Coordinates of C-alpha atoms in Angstrom, one line a residue:
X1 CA 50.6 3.3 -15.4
X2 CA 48.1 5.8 -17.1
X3 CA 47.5 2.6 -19.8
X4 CA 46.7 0.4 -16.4
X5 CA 44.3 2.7 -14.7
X6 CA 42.4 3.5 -18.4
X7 CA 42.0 0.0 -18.5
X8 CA 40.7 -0.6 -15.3
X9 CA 38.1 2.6 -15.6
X10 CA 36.8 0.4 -18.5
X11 CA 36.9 -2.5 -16.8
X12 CA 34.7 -1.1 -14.2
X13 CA 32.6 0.7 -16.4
X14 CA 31.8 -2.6 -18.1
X15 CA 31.3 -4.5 -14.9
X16 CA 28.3 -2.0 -13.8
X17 CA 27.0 -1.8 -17.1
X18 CA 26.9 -5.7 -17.2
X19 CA 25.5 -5.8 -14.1
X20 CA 23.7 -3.1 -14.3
X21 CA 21.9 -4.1 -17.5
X22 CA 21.2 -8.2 -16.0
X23 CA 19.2 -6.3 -13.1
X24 CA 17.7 -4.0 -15.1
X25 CA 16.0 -7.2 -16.7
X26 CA 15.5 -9.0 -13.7
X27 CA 13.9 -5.9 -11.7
X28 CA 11.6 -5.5 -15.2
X29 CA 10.8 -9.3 -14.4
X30 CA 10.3 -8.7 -11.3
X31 CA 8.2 -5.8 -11.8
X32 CA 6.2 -7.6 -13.9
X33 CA 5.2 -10.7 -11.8
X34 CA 4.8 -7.8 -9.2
X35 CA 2.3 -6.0 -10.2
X36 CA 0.9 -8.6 -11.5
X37 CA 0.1 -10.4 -8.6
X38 CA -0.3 -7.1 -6.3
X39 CA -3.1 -6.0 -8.8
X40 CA -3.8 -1.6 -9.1
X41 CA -5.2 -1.4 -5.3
X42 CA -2.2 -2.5 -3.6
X43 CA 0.2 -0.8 -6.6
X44 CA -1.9 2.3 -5.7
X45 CA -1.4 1.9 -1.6
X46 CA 2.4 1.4 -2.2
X47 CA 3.0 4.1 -4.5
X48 CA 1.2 6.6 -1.9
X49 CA 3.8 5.3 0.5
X50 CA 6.7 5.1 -1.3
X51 CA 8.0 9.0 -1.4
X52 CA 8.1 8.8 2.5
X53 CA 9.6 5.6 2.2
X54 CA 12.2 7.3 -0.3
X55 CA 12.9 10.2 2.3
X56 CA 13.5 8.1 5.0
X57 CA 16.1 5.9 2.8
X58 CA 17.9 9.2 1.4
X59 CA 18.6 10.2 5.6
X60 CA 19.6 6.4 6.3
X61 CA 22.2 6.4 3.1
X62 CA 23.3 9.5 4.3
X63 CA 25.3 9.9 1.2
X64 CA 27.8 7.1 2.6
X65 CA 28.5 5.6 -1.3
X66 CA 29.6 9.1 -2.5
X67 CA 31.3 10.2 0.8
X68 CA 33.1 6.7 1.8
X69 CA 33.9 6.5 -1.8
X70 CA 35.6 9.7 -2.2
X71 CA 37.8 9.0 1.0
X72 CA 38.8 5.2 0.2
X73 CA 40.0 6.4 -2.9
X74 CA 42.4 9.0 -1.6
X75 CA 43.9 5.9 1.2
X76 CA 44.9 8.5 3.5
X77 CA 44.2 6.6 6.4
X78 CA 43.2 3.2 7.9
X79 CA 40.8 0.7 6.1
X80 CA 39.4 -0.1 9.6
X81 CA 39.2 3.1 10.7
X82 CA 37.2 4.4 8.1
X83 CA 34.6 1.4 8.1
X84 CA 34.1 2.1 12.4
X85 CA 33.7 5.6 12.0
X86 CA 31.5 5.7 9.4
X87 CA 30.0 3.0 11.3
X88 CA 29.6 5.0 14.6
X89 CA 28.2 8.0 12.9
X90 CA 25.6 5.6 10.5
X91 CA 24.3 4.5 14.3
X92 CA 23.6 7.6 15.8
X93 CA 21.4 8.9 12.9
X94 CA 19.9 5.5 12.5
X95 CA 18.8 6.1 16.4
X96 CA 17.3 9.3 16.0
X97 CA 16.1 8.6 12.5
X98 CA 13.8 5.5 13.9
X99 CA 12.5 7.6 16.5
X100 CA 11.1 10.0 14.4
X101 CA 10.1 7.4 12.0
X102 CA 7.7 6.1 15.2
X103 CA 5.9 8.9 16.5
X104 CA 5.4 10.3 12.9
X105 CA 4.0 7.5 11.0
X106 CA 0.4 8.3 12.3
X107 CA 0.6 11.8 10.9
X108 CA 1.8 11.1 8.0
X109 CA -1.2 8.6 7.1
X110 CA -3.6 11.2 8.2
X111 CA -1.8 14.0 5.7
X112 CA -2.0 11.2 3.1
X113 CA -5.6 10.8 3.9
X114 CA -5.4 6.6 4.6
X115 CA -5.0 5.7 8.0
X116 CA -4.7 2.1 7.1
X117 CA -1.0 3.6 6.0
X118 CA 0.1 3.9 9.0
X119 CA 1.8 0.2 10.6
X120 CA 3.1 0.0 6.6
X121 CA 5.1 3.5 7.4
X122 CA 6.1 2.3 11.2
X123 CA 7.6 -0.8 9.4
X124 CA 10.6 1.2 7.4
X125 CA 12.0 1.6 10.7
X126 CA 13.6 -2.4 10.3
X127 CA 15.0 -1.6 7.3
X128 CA 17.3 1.7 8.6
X129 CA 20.4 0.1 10.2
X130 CA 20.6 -2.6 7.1
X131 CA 20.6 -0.2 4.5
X132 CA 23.1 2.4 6.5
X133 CA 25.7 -1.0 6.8
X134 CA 25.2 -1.8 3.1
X135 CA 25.8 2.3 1.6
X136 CA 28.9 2.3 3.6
X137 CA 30.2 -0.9 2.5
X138 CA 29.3 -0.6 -1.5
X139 CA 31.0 3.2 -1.0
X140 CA 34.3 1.7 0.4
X141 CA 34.5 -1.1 -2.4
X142 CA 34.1 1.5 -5.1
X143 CA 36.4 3.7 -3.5
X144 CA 39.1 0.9 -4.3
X145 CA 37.4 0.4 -7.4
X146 CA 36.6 -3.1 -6.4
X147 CA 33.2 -3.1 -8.4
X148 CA 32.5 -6.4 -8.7
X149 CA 31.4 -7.3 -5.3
X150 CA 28.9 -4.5 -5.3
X151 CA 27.7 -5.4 -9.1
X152 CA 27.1 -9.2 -7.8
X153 CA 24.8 -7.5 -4.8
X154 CA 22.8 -5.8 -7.8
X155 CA 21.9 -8.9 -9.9
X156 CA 21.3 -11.1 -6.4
X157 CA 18.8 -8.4 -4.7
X158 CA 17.0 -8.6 -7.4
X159 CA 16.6 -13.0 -7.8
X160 CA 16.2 -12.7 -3.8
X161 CA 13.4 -9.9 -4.6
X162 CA 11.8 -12.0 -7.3
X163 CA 11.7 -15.1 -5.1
X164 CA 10.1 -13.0 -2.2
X165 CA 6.9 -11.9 -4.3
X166 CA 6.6 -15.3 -5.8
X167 CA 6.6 -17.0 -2.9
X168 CA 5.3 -15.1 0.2
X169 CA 3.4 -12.0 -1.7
X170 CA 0.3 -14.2 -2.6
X171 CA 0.0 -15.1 1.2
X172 CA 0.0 -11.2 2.3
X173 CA -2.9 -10.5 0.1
X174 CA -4.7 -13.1 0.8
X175 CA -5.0 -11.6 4.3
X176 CA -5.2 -7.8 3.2
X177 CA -4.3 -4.9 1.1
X178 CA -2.1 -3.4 3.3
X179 CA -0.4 -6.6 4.7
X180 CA 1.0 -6.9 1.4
X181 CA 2.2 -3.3 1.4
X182 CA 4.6 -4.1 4.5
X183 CA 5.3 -7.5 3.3
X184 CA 7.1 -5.8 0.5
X185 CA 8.8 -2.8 2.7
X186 CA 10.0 -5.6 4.7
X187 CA 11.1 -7.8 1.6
X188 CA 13.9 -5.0 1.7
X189 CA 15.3 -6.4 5.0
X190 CA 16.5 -9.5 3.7
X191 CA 17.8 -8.5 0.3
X192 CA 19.7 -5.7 2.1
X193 CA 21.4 -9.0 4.4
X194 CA 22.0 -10.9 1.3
X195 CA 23.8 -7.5 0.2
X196 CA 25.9 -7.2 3.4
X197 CA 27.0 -10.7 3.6
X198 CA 28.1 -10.6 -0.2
X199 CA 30.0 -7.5 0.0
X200 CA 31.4 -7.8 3.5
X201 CA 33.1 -11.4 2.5
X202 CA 35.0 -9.0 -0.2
X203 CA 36.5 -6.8 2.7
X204 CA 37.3 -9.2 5.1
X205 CA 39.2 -10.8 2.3
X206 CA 41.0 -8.2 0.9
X207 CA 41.0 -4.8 2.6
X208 CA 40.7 -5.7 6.3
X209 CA 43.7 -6.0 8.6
X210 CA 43.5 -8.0 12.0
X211 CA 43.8 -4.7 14.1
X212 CA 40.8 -3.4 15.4
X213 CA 39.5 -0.1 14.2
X214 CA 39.0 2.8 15.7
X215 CA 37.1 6.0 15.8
X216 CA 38.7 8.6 13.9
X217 CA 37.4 12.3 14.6
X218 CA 39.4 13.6 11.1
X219 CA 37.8 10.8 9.4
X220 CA 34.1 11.6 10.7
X221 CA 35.1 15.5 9.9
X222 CA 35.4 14.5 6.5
X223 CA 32.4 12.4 5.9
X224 CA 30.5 14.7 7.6
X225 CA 31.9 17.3 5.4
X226 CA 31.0 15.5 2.3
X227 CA 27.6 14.0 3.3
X228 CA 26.1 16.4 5.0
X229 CA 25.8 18.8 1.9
X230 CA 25.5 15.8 -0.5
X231 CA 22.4 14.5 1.6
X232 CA 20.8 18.3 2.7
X233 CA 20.2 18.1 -1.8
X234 CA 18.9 14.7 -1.6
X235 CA 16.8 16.0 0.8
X236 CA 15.0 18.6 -0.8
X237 CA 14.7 16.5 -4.0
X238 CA 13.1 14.0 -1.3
X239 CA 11.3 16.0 0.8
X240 CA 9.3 16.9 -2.2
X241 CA 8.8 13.7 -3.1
X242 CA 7.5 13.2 -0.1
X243 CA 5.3 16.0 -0.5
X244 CA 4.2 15.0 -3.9
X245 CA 0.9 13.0 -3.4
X246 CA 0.5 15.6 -0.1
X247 CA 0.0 18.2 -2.4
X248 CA -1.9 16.1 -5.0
X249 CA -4.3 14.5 -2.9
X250 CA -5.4 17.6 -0.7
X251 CA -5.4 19.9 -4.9
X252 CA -7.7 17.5 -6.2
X253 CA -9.9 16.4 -3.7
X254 CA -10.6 19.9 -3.6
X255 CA -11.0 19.9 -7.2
X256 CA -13.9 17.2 -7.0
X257 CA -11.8 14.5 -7.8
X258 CA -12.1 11.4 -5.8
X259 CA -9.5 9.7 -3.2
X260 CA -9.6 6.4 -5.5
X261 CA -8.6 7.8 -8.7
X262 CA -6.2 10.1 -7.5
X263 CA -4.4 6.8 -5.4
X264 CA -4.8 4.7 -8.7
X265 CA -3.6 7.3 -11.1
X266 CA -0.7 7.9 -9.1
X267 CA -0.1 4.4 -9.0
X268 CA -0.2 3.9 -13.2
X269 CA 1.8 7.3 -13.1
X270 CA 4.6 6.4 -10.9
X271 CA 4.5 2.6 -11.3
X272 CA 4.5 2.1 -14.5
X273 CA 5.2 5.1 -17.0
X274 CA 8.0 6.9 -14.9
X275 CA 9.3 3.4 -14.4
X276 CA 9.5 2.6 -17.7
X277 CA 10.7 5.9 -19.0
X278 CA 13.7 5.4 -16.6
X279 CA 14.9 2.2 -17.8
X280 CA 17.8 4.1 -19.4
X281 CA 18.9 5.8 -17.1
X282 CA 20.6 2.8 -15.4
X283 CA 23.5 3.7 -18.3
X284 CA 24.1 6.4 -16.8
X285 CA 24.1 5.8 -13.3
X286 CA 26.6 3.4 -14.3
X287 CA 29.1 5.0 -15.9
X288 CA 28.9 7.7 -13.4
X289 CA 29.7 5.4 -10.6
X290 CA 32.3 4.1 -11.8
X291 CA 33.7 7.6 -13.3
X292 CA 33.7 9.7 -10.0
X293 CA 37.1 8.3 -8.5
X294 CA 38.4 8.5 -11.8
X295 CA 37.0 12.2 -12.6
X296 CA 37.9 13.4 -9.0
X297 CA 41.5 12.5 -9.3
X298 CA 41.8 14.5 -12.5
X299 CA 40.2 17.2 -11.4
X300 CA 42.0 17.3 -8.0
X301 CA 45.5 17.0 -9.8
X302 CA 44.6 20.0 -12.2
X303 CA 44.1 18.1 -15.3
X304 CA 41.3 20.3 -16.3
X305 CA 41.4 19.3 -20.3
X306 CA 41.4 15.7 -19.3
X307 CA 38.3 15.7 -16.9
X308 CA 36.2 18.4 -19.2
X309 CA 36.8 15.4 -22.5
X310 CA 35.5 12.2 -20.4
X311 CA 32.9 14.1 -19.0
X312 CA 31.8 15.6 -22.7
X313 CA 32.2 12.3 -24.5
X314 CA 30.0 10.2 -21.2
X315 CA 27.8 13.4 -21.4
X316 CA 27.0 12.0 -25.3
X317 CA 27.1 8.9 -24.7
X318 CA 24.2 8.9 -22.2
X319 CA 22.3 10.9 -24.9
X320 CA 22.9 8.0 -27.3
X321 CA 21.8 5.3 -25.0
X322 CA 18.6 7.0 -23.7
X323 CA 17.4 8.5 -27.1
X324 CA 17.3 4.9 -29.3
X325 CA 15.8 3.7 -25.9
X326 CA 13.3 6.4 -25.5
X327 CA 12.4 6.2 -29.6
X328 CA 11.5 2.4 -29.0
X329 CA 9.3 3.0 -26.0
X330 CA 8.2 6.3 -28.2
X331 CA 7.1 4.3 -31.2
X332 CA 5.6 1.1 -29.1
X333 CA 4.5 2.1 -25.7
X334 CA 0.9 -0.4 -25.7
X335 CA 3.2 -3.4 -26.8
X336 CA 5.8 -2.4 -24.1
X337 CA 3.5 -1.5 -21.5
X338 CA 1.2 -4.9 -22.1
X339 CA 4.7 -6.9 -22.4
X340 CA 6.1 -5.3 -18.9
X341 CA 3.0 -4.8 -17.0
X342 CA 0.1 -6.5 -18.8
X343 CA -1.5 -2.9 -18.7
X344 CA -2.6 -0.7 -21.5
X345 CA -3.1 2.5 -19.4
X346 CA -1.4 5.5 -19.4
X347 CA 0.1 5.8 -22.8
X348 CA -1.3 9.5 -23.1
X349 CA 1.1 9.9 -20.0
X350 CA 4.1 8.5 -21.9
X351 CA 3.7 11.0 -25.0
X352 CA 3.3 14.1 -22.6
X353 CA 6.5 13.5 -20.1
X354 CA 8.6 10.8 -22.5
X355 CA 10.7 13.5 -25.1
X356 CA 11.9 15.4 -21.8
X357 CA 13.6 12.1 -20.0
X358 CA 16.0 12.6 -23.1
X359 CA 17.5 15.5 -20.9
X360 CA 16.8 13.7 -17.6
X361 CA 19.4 10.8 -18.9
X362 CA 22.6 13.6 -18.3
X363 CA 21.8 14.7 -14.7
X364 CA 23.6 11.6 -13.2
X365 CA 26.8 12.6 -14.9
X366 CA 26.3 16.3 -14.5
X367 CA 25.7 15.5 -10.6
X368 CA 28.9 13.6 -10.3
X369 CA 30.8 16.5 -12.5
X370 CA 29.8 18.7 -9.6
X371 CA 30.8 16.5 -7.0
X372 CA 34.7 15.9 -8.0
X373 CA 34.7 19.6 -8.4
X374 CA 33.6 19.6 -4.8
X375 CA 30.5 22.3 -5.7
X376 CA 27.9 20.1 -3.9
X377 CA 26.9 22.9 -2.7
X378 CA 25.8 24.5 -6.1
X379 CA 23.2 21.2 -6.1
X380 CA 21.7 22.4 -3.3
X381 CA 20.2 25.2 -4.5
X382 CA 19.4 24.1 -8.0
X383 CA 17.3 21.5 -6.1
X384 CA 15.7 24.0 -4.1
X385 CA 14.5 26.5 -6.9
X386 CA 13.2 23.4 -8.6
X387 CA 11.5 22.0 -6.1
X388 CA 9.7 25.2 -5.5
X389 CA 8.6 25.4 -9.1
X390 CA 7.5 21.8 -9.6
X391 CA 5.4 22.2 -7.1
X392 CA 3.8 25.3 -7.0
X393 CA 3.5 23.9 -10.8
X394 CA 1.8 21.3 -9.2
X395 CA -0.8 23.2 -6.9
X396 CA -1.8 26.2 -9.4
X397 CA -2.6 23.2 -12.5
X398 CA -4.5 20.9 -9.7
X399 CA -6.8 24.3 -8.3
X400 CA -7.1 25.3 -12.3
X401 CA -8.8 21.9 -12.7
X402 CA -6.3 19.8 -14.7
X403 CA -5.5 16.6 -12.8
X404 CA -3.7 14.6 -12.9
X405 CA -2.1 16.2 -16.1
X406 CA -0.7 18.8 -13.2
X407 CA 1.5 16.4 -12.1
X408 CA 3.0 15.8 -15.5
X409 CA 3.5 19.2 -16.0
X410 CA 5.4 19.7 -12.7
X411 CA 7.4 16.5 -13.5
X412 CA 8.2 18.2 -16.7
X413 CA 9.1 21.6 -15.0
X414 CA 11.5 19.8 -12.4
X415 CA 13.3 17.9 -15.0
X416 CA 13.8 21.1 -17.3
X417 CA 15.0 23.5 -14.5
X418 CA 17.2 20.9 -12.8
X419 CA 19.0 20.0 -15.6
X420 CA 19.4 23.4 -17.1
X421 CA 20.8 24.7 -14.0
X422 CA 23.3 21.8 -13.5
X423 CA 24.3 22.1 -17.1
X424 CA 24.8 25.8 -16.6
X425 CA 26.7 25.7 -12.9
X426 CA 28.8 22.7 -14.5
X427 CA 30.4 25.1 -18.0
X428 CA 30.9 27.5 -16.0
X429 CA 33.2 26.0 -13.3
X430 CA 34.9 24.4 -16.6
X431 CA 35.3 27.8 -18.5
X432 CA 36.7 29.1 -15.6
X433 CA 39.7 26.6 -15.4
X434 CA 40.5 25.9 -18.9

């Protein structure tokens, strides 16, 4: 039995990392022909958006993957049941969540100093109720550790993505700069169908029973219980995200600097180097997914020894991955940057912020460490304190006159405390058991 579910833990683990690694090529493709055809202005105007875009996806998820996960798992109760609730409870925050998204979309173009923001922002609200159907239904199938399904969804959104700029992209420009930033907020709608269709054919097939589901106020205690912490630390990791170019813009106009390189640095900044310097990561993220039902049954059943050597040697593993990938983009970043983007900008920004992604690649594994040993939490306020530094990092560089270097050294800060704090939080829990 213990032979059977090892080999189905590295079954899964080598689905998602398959998968994983096929869109991680076909989302560098597509970034490429991307920002290729968008060109620096609307690259700029998207990349000003895209933390509030980010926030907005983070209260739509709701952490349904991680919650709905955790209870499929267990199978204490209904397959239908679980789906409805979760289903009931994704509605009523899409409501409210789309409500606030309208009234607010004006303000948050004037903070962001560009007006011409606003319909882009007003446009998320189309993408809310797809996204809240599609977290629920990739957190059930990897609850049953049924990756496939999901895995297919990450290779397809990406050919449906590519197709999308190819095809319609060129037309939105043509008319205007910001008509191509909601063309591609809205691309999101139909790859986030494709998603639903692909991974709902899976359930009907194999989990859903002819009985109609019904609202179950244990299961929605549950999720809430789960999600609501889970998502109040995506939140604050979000929310200053979202606060980010806020912050940035208001610094360095102050500063003297003016609103067209701040919106095009950002762009190169968060378009193309973080981008790149996250391409490893997708290891990671992979192993962790599939690890969490695994890890939280261990843990849950007291097998303390057992959970603290998977997570050491995945912990080392993801170390591995992301430091020969980091070396390479390290030694060659004008070659790698000309190949992916057809830019040769930014490369001082790769040697400043690149050596500390190294410890950046452990945090998804950390975070899921600190999930099965329900300490949730314990994220929360990690993410708070570092939040608060990063950006008062952020503010005191940008009045001292340093740029847009201030926002490499508050990326820096957040990626030093965070992890440190996680890494700390995570041996201690472990001393204490073993």
């Amino acid at each position: 039995m213990t032979k059977f579910k090892n080999n189905l833990l590295i079954k899964n683990i080598i689905i998602l990392l398959i998968s994983g690694g096929i869109a991680k090529v076909l989302g560098m493709i597509g970034k490429i022909i991307y920002t290729r055809i968008a060109g620096i202005n609307v690259v700029g105007l998207y990349t000003m958006i895209t933390p509030t875009f980010m926030l907005i996806i983070s209260i739509t998820q709701f952490s349904f993957p991680i919650s709905i996960s955790k209870i499929s798992a267990e199978g204490k109760y209904k397959n239908n049941d679980l789906i409805k609730t979760a289903y009931i409870i994704g509605a009523i925050i899409n409501v409210i969540l789309m409500i606030i998204v309208l009234f607010s979309s004006s303000f948050i173009a004037n903070m962001l100093h560009n007006k011409t923001l606003a319909p882009a922002i007003m446009c998320v609200v189309f993408i809310i109720p797809f996204i809240t159907i599609s977290s629920i239904q990739r957190g059930f199938l990897h609850g049953k550790e049924d990756m496939l399904p999901a895995s297919i969804t990450n290779v397809t959104e990406e050919i449906v993505k590519i197709g999308l700029i190819i095809t319609l992209l060129p037309l939105a420009i043509a008319k205007s700069d910001i008509t191509a930033v909601i063309f591609i907020i809205l691309f999101n709608v139909i790859t986030e169908i494709t998603n639903i269709l692909i991974m709902q054919r899976s359930i009907n097939k194999k989990y859903k029973s002819k009985e109609k589901g019904s609202f179950n106020i244990k299961i929605a205690k549950e999720i809430l219980s789960i999600s609501t912490p889970t998502t109040a630390v995506r939140l604050i990791s979000s929310l200053g995200f979202f606060l980010e170019p806020i912050i940035l813009t208001n610094t360095l106009l102050a500063s003297g600097f003016s609103a067209n390189y701040i919106t095009l640095e950002y762009g190169v900044i968060n378009s193309y180097i973080i981008p790149l310097l996250s391409i490893p990561s997708f290891f990671s993220l992979s192993i962790a997914s599939a690890l969490l039902p695994n890890i939280t049954k261990a843990y849950s059943n007291k097998k303390y020894k057992e959970f603290n050597s998977k997570l050491l040697k995945l912990l080392f593993l993801s170390m591995l991955v992301g430091g020969v990938c980091l070396a390479v983009i390290l030694i060659f970043p004008e070659p790698i940057l000309k190949l992916v983007y057809n830019v040769n900008f930014g490369i001082n920004y790769i040697y400043l912020i690149g050596p500390f992604f190294l410890i950046l690649y452990m945090q998804p594994t950390l975070s899921v460490a600190l999930q099965a040993m329900g300490k949730t939490n314990k994220l929360f306020i990690t993410s708070t304190v570092s939040m608060i530094l990063k950006y008062s990092v952020l503010y005191i560089f940008g009045k001292l006159g340093f740029g847009m270097n201030s926002l490499i050294f508050s990326i820096i800060t957040g990626i030093i405390i965070t992890t440190s704090m996680v890494i700390y939080i995570v041996l201690k829990e472990i001393n204490k058991k073993i």
